[in-house]
XYZ file of C-alpha atoms in Angstrom:
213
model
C 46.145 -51.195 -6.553
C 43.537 -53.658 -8.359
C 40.895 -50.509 -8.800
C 42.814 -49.725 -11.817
C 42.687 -53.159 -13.394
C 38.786 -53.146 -13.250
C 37.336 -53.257 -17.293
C 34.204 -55.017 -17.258
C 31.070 -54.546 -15.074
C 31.738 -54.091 -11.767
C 30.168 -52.745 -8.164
C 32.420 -50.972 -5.656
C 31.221 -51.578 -1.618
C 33.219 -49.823 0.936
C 32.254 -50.092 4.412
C 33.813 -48.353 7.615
C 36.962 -47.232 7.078
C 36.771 -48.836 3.707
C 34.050 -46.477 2.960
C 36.282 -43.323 3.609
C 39.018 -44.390 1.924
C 36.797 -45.881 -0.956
C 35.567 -42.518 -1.629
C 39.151 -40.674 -1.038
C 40.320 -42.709 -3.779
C 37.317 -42.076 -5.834
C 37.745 -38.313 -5.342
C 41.267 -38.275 -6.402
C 41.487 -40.687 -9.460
C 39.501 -41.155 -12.826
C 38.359 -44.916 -12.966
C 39.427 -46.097 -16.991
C 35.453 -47.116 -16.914
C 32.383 -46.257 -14.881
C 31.621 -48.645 -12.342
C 28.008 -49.793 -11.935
C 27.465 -48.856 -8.460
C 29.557 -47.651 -5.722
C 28.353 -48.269 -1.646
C 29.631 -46.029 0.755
C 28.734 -48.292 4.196
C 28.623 -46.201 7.635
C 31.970 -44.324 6.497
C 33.264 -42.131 8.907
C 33.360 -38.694 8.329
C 37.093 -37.259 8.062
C 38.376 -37.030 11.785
C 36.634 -33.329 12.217
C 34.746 -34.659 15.425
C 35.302 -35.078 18.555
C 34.909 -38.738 18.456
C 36.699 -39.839 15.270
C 40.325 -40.836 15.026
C 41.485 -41.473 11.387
C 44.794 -42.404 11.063
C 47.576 -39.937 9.805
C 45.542 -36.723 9.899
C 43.676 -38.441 6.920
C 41.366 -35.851 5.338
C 39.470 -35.585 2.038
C 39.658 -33.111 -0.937
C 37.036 -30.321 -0.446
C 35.599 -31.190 -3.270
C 34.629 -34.810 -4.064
C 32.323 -34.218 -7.100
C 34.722 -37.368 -9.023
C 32.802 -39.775 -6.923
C 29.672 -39.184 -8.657
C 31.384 -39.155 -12.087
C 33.418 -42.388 -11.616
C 30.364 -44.069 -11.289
C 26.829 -44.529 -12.643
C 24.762 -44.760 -9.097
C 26.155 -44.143 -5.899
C 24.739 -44.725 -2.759
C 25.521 -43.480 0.911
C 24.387 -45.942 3.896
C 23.888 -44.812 7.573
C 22.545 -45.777 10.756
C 19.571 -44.613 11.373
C 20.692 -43.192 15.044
C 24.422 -42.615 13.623
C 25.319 -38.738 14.240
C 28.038 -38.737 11.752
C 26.317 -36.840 8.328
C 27.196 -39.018 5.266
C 30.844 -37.895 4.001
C 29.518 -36.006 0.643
C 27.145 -33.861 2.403
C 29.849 -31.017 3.501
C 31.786 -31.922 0.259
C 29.437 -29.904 -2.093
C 28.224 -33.007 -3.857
C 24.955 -33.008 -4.891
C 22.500 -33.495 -2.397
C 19.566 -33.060 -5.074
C 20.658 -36.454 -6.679
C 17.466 -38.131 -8.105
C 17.312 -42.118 -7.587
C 14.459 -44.083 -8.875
C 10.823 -42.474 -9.050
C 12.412 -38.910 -8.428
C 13.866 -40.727 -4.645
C 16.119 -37.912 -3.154
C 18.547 -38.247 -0.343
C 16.244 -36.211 2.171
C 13.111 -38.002 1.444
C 15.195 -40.888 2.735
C 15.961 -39.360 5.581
C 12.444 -38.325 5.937
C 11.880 -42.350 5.712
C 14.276 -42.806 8.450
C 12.857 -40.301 10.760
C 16.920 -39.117 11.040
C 16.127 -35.370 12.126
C 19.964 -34.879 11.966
C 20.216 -35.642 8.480
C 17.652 -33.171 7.090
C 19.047 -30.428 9.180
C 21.696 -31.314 7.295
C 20.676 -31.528 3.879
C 18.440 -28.613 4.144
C 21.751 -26.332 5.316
C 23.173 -27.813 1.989
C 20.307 -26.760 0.365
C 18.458 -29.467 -0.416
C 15.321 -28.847 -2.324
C 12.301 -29.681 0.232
C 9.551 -29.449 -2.946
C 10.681 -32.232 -5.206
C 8.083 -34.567 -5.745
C 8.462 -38.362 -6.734
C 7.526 -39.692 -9.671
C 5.491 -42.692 -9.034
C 2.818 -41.234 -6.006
C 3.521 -37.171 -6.441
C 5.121 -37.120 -2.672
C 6.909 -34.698 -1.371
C 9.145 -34.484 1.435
C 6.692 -32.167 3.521
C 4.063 -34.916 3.194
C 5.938 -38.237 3.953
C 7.014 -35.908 7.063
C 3.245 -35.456 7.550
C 2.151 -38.974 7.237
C 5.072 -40.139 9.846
C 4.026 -37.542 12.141
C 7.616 -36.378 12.946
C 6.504 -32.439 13.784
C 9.961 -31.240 14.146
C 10.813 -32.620 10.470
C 7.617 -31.005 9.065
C 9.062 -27.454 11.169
C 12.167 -28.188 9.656
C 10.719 -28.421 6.068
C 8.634 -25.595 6.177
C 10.986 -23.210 7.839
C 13.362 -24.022 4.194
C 10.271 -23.297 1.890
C 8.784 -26.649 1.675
C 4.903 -25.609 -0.269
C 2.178 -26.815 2.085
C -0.022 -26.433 -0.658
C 1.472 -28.907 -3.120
C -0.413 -31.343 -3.916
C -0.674 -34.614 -5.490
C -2.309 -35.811 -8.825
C -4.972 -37.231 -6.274
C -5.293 -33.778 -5.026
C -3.505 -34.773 -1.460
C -1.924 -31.885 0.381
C 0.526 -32.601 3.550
C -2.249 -31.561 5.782
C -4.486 -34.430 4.545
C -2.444 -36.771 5.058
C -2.072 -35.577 8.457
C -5.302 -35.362 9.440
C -5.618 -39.463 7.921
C -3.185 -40.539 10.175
C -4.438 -38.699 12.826
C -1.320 -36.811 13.954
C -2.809 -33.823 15.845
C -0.014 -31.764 16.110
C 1.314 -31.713 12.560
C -2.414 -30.930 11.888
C -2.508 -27.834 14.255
C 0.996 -26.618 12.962
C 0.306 -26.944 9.095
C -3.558 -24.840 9.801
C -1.658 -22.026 11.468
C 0.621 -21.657 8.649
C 0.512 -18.309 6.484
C -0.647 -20.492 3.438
C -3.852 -20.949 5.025
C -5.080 -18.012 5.385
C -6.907 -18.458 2.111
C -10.455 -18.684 3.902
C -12.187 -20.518 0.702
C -9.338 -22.773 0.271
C -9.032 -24.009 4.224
C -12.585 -24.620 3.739
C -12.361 -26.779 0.876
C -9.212 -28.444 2.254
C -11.307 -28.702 5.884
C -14.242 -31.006 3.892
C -11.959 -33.377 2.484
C -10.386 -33.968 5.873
C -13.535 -34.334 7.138
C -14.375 -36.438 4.728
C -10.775 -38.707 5.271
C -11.923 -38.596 8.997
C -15.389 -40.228 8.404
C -13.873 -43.303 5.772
């Protein structure tokens, strides 16, 4: 009931089941101003599995694009080895939402190593080519530099480029071969992409070269 009475500057943190019904609210009423930030913490998802009780039958619109408009930066927090997917995911919000330096939600799953959530995100279509704005990443080569093989399968199976690169000229497959992660190596050569014979030669000597420094 104080929601309403918010005017100035303010930051919204809901955590648990404060979370869920945080963003119910959200999704059903227009705030009289924008708040600065709103935290979804670990909320539960909305008593579709197996595990979950919410009280009441609680359940949220289908459509919960009002979050996002109530305030100016909203964030999602999960465990990294929590199985629940973050509560706008199967809402239709936007799961291409840019955060600093051109950040997306799945290159922070990619950070997390949470195979789960990029399945997830990438059935939403999430866009695996976005690159950030600071280094030129994209999500195929943080994938590459963890090393996590089924995220790079994952990524290239949606249409992730293997030939992007970055203004340094880095592909995913040299930073792969830097870090030394064999198997993302012998995936990425054996993709159709590389079947340009002059450019897997080129891309060859620079890995070679990476190798040797």
């Amino acid at each position: 009931r104080y929601i309403p009475l918010l005017r100035k500057n303010f930051i919204l943190i809901g955590s648990s089941l404060g979370g869920i019904f945080l963003a119910k609210y959200l999704s059903e009423h227009k705030l009289p101003k924008k708040a600065l930030s709103v935290y979804l913490v670990c909320a539960p998802y909305d008593g579709s599995l197996p595990t979950e009780d919410l009280v009441g039958g609680f359940r949220l619109r289908a459509y919960l694009s009002l979050v996002e408009r109530n305030c100016k930066n909203l964030r999602i927090l999960f465990s990294k080895n929590d199985d629940i997917v973050p509560v706008l995911i199967q809402a239709g919000a936007n799961v291409n939402v840019k955060l600093q330096n051109n950040v997306t939600p799945l290159c922070l799953a990619i950070a997390t190593e949470n195979l789960a959530i990029v399945k997830a995100l990438l059935k939403a279509k999430a866009d695996p080519n976005i690159q950030t704005t600071n280094h030129g990443f994209t999500p195929l080569m943080m994938a590459s530099e963890n090393g996590h093989l089924e995220i790079v399968k994952c990524l290239v199976e949606a249409g992730a480029s293997i030939l992007r690169k970055t203004p340094d000229n880095l592909t995913a497959l040299m930073f792969a071969v830097r870090d030394g992660h064999v198997q993302v190596v012998d995936f990425l050569i054996k993709q159709g992409e590389y079947r340009n014979v002059a450019f897997h030669i080129q891309q060859l000597f620079v890995c070679l070269k990476l190798v040797q420094s």
